[in-house]
Coordinates of C-alpha atoms and ligand atoms in Angstrom, one line a residue:
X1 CA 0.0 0.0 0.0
X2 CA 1.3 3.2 -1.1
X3 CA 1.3 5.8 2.0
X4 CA 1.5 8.8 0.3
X5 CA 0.6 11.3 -2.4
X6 CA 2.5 10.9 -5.6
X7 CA 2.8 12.1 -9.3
X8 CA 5.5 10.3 -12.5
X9 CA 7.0 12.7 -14.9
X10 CA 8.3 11.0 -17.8
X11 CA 11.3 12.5 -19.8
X12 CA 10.7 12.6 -23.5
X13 CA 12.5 16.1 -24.7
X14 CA 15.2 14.7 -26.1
X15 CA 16.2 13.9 -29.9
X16 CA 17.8 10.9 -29.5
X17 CA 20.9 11.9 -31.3
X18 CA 22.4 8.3 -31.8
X19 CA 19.1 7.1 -33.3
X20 CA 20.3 9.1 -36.4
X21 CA 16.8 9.7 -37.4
X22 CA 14.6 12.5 -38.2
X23 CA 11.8 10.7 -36.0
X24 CA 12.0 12.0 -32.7
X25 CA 13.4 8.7 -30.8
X26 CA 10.3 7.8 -28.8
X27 CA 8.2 7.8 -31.4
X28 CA 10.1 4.9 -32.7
X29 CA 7.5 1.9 -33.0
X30 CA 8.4 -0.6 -30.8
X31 CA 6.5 -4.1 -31.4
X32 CA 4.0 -1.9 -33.6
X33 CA 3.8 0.6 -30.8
X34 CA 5.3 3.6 -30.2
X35 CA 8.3 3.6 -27.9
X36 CA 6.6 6.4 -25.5
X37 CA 3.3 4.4 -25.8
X38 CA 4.9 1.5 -23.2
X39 CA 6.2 4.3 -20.2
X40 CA 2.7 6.2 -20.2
X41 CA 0.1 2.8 -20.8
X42 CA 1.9 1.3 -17.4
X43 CA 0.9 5.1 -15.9
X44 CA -2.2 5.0 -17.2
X45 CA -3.2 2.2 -16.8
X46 CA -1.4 -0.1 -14.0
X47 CA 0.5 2.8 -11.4
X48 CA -2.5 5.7 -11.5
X49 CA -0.4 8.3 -9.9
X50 CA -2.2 11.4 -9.3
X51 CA -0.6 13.0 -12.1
X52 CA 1.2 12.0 -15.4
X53 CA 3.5 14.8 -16.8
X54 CA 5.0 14.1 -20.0
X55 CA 8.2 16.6 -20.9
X56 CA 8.5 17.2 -24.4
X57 CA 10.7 19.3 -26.6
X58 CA 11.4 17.7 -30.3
X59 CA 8.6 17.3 -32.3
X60 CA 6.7 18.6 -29.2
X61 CA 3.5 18.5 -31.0
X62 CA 3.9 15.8 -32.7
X63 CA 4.2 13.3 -29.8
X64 CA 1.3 15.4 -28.0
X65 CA -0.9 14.6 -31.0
X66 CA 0.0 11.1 -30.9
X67 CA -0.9 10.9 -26.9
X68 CA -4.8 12.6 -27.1
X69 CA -5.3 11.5 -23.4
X70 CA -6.4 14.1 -21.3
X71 CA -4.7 12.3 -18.4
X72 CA -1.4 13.5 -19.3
X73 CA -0.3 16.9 -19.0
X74 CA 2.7 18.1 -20.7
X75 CA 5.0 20.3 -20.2
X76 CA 7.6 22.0 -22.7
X77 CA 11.6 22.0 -22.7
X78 CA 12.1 24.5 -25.0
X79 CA 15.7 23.6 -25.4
X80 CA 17.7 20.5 -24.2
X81 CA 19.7 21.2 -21.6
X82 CA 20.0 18.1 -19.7
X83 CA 17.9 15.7 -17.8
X84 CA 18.6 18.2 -14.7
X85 CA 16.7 21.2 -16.7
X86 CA 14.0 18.8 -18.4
X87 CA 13.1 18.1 -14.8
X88 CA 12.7 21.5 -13.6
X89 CA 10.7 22.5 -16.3
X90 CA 8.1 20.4 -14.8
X91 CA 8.1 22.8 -11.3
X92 CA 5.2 25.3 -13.2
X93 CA 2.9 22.1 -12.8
X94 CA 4.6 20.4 -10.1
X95 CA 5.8 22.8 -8.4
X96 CA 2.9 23.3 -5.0
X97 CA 2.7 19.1 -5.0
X98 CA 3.2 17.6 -1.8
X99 CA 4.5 14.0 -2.2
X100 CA 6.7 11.9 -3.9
X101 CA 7.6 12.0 -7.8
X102 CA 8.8 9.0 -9.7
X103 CA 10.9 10.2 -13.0
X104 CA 10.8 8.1 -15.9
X105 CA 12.6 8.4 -19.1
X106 CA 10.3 7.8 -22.3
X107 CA 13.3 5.3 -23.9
X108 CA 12.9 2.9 -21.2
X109 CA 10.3 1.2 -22.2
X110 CA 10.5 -2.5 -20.8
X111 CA 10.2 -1.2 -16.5
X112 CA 7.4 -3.4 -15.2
X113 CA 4.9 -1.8 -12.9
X114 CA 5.8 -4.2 -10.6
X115 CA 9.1 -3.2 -9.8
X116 CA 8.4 0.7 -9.7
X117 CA 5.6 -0.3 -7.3
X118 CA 7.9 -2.0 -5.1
X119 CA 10.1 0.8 -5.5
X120 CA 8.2 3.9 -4.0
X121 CA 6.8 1.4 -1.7
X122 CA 10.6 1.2 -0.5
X123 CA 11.2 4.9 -0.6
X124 CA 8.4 5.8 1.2
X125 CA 8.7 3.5 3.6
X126 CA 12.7 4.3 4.4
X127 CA 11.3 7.8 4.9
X128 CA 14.0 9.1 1.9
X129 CA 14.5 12.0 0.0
X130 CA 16.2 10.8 -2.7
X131 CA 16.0 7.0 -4.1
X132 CA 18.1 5.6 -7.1
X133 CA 16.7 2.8 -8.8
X134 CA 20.3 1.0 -10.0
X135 CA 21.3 -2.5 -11.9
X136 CA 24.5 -4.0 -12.2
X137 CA 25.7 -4.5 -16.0
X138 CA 28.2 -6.8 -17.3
X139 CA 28.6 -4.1 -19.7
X140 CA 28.0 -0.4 -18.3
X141 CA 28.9 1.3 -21.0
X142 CA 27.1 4.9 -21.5
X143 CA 25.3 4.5 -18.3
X144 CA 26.1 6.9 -15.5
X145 CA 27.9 4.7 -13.5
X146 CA 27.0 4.9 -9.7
X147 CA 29.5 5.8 -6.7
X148 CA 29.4 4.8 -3.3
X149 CA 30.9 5.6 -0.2
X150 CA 32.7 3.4 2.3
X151 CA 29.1 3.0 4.2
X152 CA 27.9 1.7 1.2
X153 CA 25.5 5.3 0.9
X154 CA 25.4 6.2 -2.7
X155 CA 27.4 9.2 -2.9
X156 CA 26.9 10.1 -6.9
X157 CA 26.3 8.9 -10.4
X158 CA 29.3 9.6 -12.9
X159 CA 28.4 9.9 -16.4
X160 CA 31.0 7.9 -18.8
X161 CA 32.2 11.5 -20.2
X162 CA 32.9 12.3 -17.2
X163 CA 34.4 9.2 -15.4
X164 CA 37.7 8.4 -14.8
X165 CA 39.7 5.2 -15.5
X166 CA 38.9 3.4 -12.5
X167 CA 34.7 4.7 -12.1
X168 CA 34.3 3.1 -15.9
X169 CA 34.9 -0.2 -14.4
X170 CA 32.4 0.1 -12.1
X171 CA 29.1 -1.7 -12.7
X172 CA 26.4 -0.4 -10.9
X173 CA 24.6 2.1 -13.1
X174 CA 22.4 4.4 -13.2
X175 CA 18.4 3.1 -14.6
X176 CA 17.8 6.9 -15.1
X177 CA 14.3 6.1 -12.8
X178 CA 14.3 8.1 -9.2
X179 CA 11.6 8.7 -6.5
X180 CA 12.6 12.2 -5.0
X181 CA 10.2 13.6 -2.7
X182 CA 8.9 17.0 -4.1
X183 CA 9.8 20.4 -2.7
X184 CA 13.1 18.9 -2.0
X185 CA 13.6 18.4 -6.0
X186 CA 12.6 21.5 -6.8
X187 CA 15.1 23.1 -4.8
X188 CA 17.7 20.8 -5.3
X189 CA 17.5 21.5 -9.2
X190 CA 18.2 25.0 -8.6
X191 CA 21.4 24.2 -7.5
X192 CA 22.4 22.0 -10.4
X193 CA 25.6 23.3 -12.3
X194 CA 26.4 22.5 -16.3
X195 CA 30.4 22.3 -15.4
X196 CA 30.7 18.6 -17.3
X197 CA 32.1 17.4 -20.4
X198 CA 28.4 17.2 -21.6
X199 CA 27.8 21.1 -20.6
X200 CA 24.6 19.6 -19.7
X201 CA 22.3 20.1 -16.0
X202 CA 22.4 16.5 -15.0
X203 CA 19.4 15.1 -12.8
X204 CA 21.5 13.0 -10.8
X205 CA 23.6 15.2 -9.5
X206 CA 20.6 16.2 -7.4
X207 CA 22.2 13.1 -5.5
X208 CA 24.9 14.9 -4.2
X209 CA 22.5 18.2 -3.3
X210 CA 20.7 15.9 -1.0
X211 CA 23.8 14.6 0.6
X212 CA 24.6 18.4 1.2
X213 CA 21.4 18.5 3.0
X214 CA 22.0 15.6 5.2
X215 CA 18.5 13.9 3.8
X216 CA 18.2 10.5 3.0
X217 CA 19.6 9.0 -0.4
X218 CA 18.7 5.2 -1.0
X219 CA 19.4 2.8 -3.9
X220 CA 16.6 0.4 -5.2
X221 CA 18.5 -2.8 -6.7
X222 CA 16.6 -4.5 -10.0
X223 CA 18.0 -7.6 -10.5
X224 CA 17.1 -7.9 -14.6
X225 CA 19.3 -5.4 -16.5
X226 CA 17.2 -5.6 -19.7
X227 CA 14.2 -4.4 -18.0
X228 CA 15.8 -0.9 -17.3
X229 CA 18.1 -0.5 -20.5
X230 CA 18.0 2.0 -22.2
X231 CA 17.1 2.5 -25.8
X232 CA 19.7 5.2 -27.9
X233 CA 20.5 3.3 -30.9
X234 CA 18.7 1.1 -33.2
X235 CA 20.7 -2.2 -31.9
X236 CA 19.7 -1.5 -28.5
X237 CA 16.1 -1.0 -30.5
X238 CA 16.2 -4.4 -31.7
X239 CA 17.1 -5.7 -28.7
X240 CA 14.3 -4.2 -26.7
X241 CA 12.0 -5.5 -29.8
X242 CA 12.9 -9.2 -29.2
X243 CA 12.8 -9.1 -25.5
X244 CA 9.0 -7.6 -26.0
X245 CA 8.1 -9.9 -28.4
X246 CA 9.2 -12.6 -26.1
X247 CA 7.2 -11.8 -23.4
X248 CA 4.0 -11.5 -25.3
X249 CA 5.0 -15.1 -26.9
X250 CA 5.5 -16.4 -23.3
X251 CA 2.5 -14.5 -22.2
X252 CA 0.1 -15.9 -25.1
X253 CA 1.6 -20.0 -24.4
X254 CA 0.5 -19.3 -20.6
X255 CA -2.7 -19.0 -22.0
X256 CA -2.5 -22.1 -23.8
X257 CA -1.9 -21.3 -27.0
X258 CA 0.9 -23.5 -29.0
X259 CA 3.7 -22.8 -31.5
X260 CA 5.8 -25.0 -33.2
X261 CA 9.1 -22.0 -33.9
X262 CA 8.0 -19.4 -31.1
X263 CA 11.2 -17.3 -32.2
X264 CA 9.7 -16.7 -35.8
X265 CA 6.1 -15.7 -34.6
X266 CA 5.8 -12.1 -34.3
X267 CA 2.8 -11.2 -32.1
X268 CA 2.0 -7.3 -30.9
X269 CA 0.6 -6.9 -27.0
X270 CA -2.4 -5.4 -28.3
X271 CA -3.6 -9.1 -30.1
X272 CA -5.7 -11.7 -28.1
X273 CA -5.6 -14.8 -29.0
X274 CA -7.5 -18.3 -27.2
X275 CA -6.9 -21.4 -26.2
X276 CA -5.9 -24.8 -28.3
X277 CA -4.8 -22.2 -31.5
X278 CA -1.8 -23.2 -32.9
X279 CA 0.8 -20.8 -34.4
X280 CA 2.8 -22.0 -36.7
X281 CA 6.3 -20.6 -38.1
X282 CA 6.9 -17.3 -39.5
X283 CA 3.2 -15.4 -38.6
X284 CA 2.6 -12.2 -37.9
X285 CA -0.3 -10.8 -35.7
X286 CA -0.5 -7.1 -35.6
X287 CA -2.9 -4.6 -33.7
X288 CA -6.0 -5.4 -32.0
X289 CA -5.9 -8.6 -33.7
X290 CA -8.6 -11.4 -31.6
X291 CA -8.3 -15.0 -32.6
X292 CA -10.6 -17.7 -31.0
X293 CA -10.2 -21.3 -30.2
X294 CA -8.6 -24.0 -31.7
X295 CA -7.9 -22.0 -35.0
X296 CA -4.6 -22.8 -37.1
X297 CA -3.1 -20.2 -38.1
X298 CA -0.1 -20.0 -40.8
X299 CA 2.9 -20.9 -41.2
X300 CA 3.5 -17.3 -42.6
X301 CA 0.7 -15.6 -42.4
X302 CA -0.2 -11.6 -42.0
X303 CA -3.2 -10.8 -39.6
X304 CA -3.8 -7.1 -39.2
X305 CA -6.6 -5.2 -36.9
X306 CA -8.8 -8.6 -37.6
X307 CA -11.5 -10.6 -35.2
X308 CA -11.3 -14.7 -36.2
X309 CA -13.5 -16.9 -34.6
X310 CA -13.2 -20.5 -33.4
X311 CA -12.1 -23.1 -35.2
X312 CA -10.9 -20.9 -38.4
X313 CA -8.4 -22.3 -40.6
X314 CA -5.5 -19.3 -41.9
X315 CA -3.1 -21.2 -44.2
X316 CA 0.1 -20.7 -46.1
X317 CA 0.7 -17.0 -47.5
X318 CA -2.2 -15.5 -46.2
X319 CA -3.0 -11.3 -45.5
X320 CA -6.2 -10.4 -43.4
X321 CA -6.6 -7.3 -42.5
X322 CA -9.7 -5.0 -40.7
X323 CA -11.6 -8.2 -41.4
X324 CA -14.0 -10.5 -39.8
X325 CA -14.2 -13.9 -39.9
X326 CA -17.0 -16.0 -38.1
X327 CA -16.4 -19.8 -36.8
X328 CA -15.0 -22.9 -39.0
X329 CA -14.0 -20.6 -41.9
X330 CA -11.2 -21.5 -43.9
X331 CA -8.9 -19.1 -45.5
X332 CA -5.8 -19.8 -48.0
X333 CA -3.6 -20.7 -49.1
X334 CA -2.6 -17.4 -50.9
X335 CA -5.6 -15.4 -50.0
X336 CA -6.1 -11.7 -49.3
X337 CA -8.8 -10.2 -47.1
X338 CA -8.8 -6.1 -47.8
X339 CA -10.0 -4.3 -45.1
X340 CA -13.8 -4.5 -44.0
X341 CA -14.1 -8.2 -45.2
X342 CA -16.5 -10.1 -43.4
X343 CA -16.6 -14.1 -43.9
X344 CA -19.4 -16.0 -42.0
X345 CA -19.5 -19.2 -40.5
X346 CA -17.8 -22.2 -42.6
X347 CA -17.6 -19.7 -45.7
X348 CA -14.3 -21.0 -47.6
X349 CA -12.0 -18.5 -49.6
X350 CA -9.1 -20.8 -51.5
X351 CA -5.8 -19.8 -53.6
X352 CA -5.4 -16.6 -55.0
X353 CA -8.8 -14.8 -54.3
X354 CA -8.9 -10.9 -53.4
X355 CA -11.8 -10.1 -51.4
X356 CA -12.4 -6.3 -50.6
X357 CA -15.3 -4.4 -48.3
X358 CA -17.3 -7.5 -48.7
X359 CA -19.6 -9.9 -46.6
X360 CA -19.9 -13.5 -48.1
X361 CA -22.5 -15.5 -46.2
X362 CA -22.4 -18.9 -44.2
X363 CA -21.2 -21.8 -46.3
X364 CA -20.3 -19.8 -49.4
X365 CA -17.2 -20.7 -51.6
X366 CA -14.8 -19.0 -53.6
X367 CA -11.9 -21.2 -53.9
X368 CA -10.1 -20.2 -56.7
X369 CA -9.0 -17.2 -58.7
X370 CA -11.2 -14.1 -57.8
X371 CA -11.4 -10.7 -56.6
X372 CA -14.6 -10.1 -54.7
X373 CA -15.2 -6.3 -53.8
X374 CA -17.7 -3.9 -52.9
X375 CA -20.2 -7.2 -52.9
X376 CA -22.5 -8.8 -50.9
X377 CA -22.7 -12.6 -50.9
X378 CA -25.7 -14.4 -49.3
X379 CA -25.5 -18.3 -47.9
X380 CA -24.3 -20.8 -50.0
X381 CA -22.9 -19.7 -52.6
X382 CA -20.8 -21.3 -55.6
X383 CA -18.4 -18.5 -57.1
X384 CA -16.2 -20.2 -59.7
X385 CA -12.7 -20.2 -60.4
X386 CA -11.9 -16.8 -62.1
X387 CA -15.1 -14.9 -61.2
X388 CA -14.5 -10.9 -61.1
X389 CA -16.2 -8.5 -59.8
X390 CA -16.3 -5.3 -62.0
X391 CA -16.8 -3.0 -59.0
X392 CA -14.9 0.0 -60.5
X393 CA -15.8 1.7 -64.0
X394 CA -13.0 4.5 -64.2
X395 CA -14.5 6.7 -62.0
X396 CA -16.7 5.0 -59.1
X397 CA -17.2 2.2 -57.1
X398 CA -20.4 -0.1 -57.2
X399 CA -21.8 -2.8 -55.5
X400 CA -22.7 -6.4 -56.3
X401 CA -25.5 -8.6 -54.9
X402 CA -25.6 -12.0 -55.3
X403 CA -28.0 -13.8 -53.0
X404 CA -28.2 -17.4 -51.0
X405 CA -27.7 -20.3 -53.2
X406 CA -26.3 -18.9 -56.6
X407 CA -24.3 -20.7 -58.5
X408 CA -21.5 -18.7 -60.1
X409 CA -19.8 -20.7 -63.2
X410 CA -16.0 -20.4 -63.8
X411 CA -14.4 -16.8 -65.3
X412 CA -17.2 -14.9 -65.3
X413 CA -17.1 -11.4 -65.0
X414 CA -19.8 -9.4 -63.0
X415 CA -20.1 -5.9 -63.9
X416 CA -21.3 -3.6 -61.0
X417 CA -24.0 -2.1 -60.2
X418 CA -26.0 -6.0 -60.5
X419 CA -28.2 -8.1 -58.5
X420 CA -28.3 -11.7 -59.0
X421 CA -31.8 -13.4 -57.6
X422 CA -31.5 -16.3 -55.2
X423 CA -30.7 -19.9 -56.4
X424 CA -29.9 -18.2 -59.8
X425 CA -27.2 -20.3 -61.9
X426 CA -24.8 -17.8 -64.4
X427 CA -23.3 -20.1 -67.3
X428 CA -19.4 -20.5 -67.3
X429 CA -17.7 -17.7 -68.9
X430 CA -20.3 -14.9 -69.1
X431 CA -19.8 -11.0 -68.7
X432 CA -23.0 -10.4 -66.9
X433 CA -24.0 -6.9 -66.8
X434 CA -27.7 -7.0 -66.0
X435 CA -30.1 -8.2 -62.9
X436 CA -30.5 -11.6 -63.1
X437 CA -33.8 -13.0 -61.6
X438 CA -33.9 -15.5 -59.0
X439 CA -33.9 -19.2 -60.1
X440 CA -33.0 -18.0 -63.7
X441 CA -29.7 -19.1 -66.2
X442 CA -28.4 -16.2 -67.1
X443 CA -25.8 -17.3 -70.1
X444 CA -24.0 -14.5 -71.2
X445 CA -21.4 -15.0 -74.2
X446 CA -21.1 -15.9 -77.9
X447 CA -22.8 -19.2 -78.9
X448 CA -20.3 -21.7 -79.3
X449 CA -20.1 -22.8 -83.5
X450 CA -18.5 -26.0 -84.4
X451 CA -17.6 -26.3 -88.1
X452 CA -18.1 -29.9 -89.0
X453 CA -15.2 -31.5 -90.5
X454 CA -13.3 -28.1 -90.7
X455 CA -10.1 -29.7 -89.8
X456 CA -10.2 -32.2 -92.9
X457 CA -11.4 -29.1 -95.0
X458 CA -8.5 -27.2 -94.2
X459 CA -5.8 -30.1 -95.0
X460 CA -7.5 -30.4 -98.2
X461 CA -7.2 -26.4 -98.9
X462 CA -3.7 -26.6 -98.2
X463 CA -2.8 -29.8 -100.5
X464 CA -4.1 -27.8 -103.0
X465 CA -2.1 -24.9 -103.0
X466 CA 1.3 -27.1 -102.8
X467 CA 0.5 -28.9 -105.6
Ligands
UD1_501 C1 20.8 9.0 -18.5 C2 21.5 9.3 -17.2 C3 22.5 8.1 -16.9 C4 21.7 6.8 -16.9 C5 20.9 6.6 -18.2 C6 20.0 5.4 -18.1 C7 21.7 11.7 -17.0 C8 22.6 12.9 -17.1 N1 22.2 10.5 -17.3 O1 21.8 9.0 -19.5 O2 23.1 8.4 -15.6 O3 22.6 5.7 -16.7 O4 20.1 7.7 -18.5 O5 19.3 5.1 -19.3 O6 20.5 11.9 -16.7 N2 15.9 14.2 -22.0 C9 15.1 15.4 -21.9 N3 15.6 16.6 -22.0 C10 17.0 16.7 -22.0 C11 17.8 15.6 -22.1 C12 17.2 14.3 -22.0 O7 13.8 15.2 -21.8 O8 17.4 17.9 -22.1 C13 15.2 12.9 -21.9 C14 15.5 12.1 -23.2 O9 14.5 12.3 -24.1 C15 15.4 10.6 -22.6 C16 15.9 10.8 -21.2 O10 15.7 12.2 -20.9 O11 14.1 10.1 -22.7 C17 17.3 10.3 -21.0 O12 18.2 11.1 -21.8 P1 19.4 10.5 -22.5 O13 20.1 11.5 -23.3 O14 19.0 9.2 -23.2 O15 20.3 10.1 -21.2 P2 21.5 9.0 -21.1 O16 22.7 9.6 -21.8 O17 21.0 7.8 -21.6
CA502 CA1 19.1 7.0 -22.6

């Protein structure tokens, strides 16, 4: 139980120089989500401090249009002087709050909620001013590397510009995460000099202003180093990627879901997916993707943004995407669903069909060859191998209605706007470009002539002109 009042501000101002990019670097997707996205959901939506300030400075308006929330307040660093002066911008919103403030940096995206909980927990409960949330690193290179006296007090944090021989081989770091309780950080900012090789106003030197003070600095020890790195390059981006993805595979097999490659499935957090599915290699499951039970999905297929129900088959080289698809549908191999594509129960879409913006009804087939859009497909229907619908005419889009029970014959081509009547049959082969009523045969395409003994006639014709 938390015991007091208390507020995060997450630290977002800065470029992210090493990213070499012209995206500011928390906007950087991260398992199809933005890097910043991670830091404020766990505010949001797990730690529900009082307050959640977001600093921003690069593309300032873009990252506040990409975080609409009226939960978050932000707060402008006009110019980046430091983590040190990012922080004291935040005193015009922060600046009469009684309690304790957890800082956050926006490009540490894989802290657990868990282990900041436990943190203020600590600090609160050790009564400190000041407490350092620190990992030991194998390799500790470009962290602030962290300085203790002979008591074992943590005396200071040395950034690696400004360490000397012996501090670089220290392996405690910095996590760049503090609880400081608040009138004491806003004064302790004020006394924060830019005398380093950075010419920067470094937050943690706000450690040695509190030693000044004689109040209470504590350390908070995390034992897993990748949940608090740091993300400044693209490697370290990749890395975070895979440790991300591997939680949400480790997450979605908890819940009973199989996979036969784990490592080649690529599933964002946002998907849901049931029990007794099975994964297999090289899938990819984006957005707010919601598969039921017992489906079999892939190997290699795309799922976007889609809702599959039980028992749906996805196989080899398939795209869905904004779709729908009801129970004991099977899609692919080689099939693409366009967004707003809605299949109902057992409805079967095979090799190499297209279907766009279109519902096709329970039980209804299209197995081979076709591009459905802009149509509307009742119950049980037959469409042929090569059937097209001819939604588009140069300039607009129209719609095609085929009702329950038609039977659609191979390559024919459906100009839009049309109607076909229930039970209808359309011959093999037709360009049909009027209603057809129900129960009718609509045949439409050149008689078929056969020239008797033509052949025979022609061998003749050419005998004759050799000789
Ligand atoms: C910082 C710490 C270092 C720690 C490491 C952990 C300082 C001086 N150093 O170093 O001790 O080991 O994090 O990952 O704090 N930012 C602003 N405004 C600024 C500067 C930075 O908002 O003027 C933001 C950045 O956008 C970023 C965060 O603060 O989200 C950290 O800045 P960064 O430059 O990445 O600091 P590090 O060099 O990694
Ligand atoms: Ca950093």
């Amino acid at each position: 139980m938390l015991m007091k009042k208390w507020a995060v501000i997450i630290m977002a101002a800065g470029k992210g120089k090493r990213m070499r990019s012209d995206l500011v670097k928390v906007l950087h997707p991260l398992l199809g989500k933005m890097m910043l996205s991670y830091t404020v959901e766990l505010c949001l939506e797990e730690l529900q401090p009082e307050k959640v300030v977001v600093i921003v400075g690069h593309q300032a308006r873009k990252i506040r249009d990409a975080f609409p929330d009226r939960r978050i307040t932000f707060v402008e660093q006009q110019e980046q002087l430091g983590t040190g002066h990012a922080v004291a911008v935040t005193e015009s919103v922060l600046g009469t709050f009684a309690g304790t403030i957890l800082i956050l940096s926006g490009d540490t995206p894989l802290i657990t909620a868990q282990t900041l909980l436990e943190m203020v927990q600590y600090h609160q409960g050790q009564g400190a001013a000041l407490t350092l949330l620190t990992v030991y690193r194998e390799d500790p290179i470009g962290y602030g590397r962290v300085i203790r006296g002979a008591a074992g007090t943590v005396h200071r944090v040395v950034e690696e510009q400004d360490a000397s021989k012996r501090e670089r081989e220290i392996t405690e770091v910095n996590t760049g995460i503090y609880c400081v309780e608040a009138p004491f950080l806003y004064q302790a900012l004020g006394t924060v000099r830019s005398d380093n090789a950075q010419g920067e106003y470094y937050l943690p030197d706000i450690i040695a202003s509190a030693r000044r003070k004689k109040k209470k600095v504590k350390s908070f020890p995390v034992a897993d180093p990748l949940e608090v790195m740091g993300i400044n390059t693209r490697a370290e981006l990749a890395v975070a990627e895979q440790l991300l993805a591997d939680r949400v595979r480790q997450q979605v097999m908890t819940e009973g879901v199989t996979m036969q490659d784990p490592a080649s499935v690529y599933i964002e957090p946002s998907c849901r997916i049931e029990k007794d599915t099975i994964i297999y290699p090289n899938c990819y499951l984006r957005g707010k993707t919601v598969i039921g039970e017992g489906c079999r999905i892939g190997p290699q297929a795309e799922i976007s943004d889609s809702r599959i129900g039980d028992r749906v088959q996805v196989k080899f080289c398939t795209m869905i995407t904004d779709s729908w698809i009801d129970d004991d549908a099977v899609v692919g191999p080689f099939s693409h669903l366009r967004p707003d594509s809605h299949l109902g129960k057992g409805a079967k879409i095979g090799n190499f069909v297209e279907v766009k913006k279109s519902r096709i009804g329970p039980g209804t087939k299209a197995n081979h060859l076709s591009y459905i859009g802009d149509a509307e497909i009742g119950a049980e229907v037959n469409i042929g191998a090569g059937t097209i619908t001819c939604n588009y005419d140069g300039q607009h889009k129209h719609r095609t209605v085929i009702e329950d029970k038609v039977f659609v014959g191979s390559n024919t081509a459906l100009v839009a706007p049309l109607t076909i009547g229930a039970g209808a049959v359309i011959a093999a082969g037709s360009t049909v470009t009027k209603d057809v009523p129900p129960y009718a045969l609509a045949v439409g395409r050149t008689r078929q002539k056969s020239l008797k003994k033509w052949v025979v006639k022609r061998e003749k014709r050419n005998k004759g002109r050799q000789g």
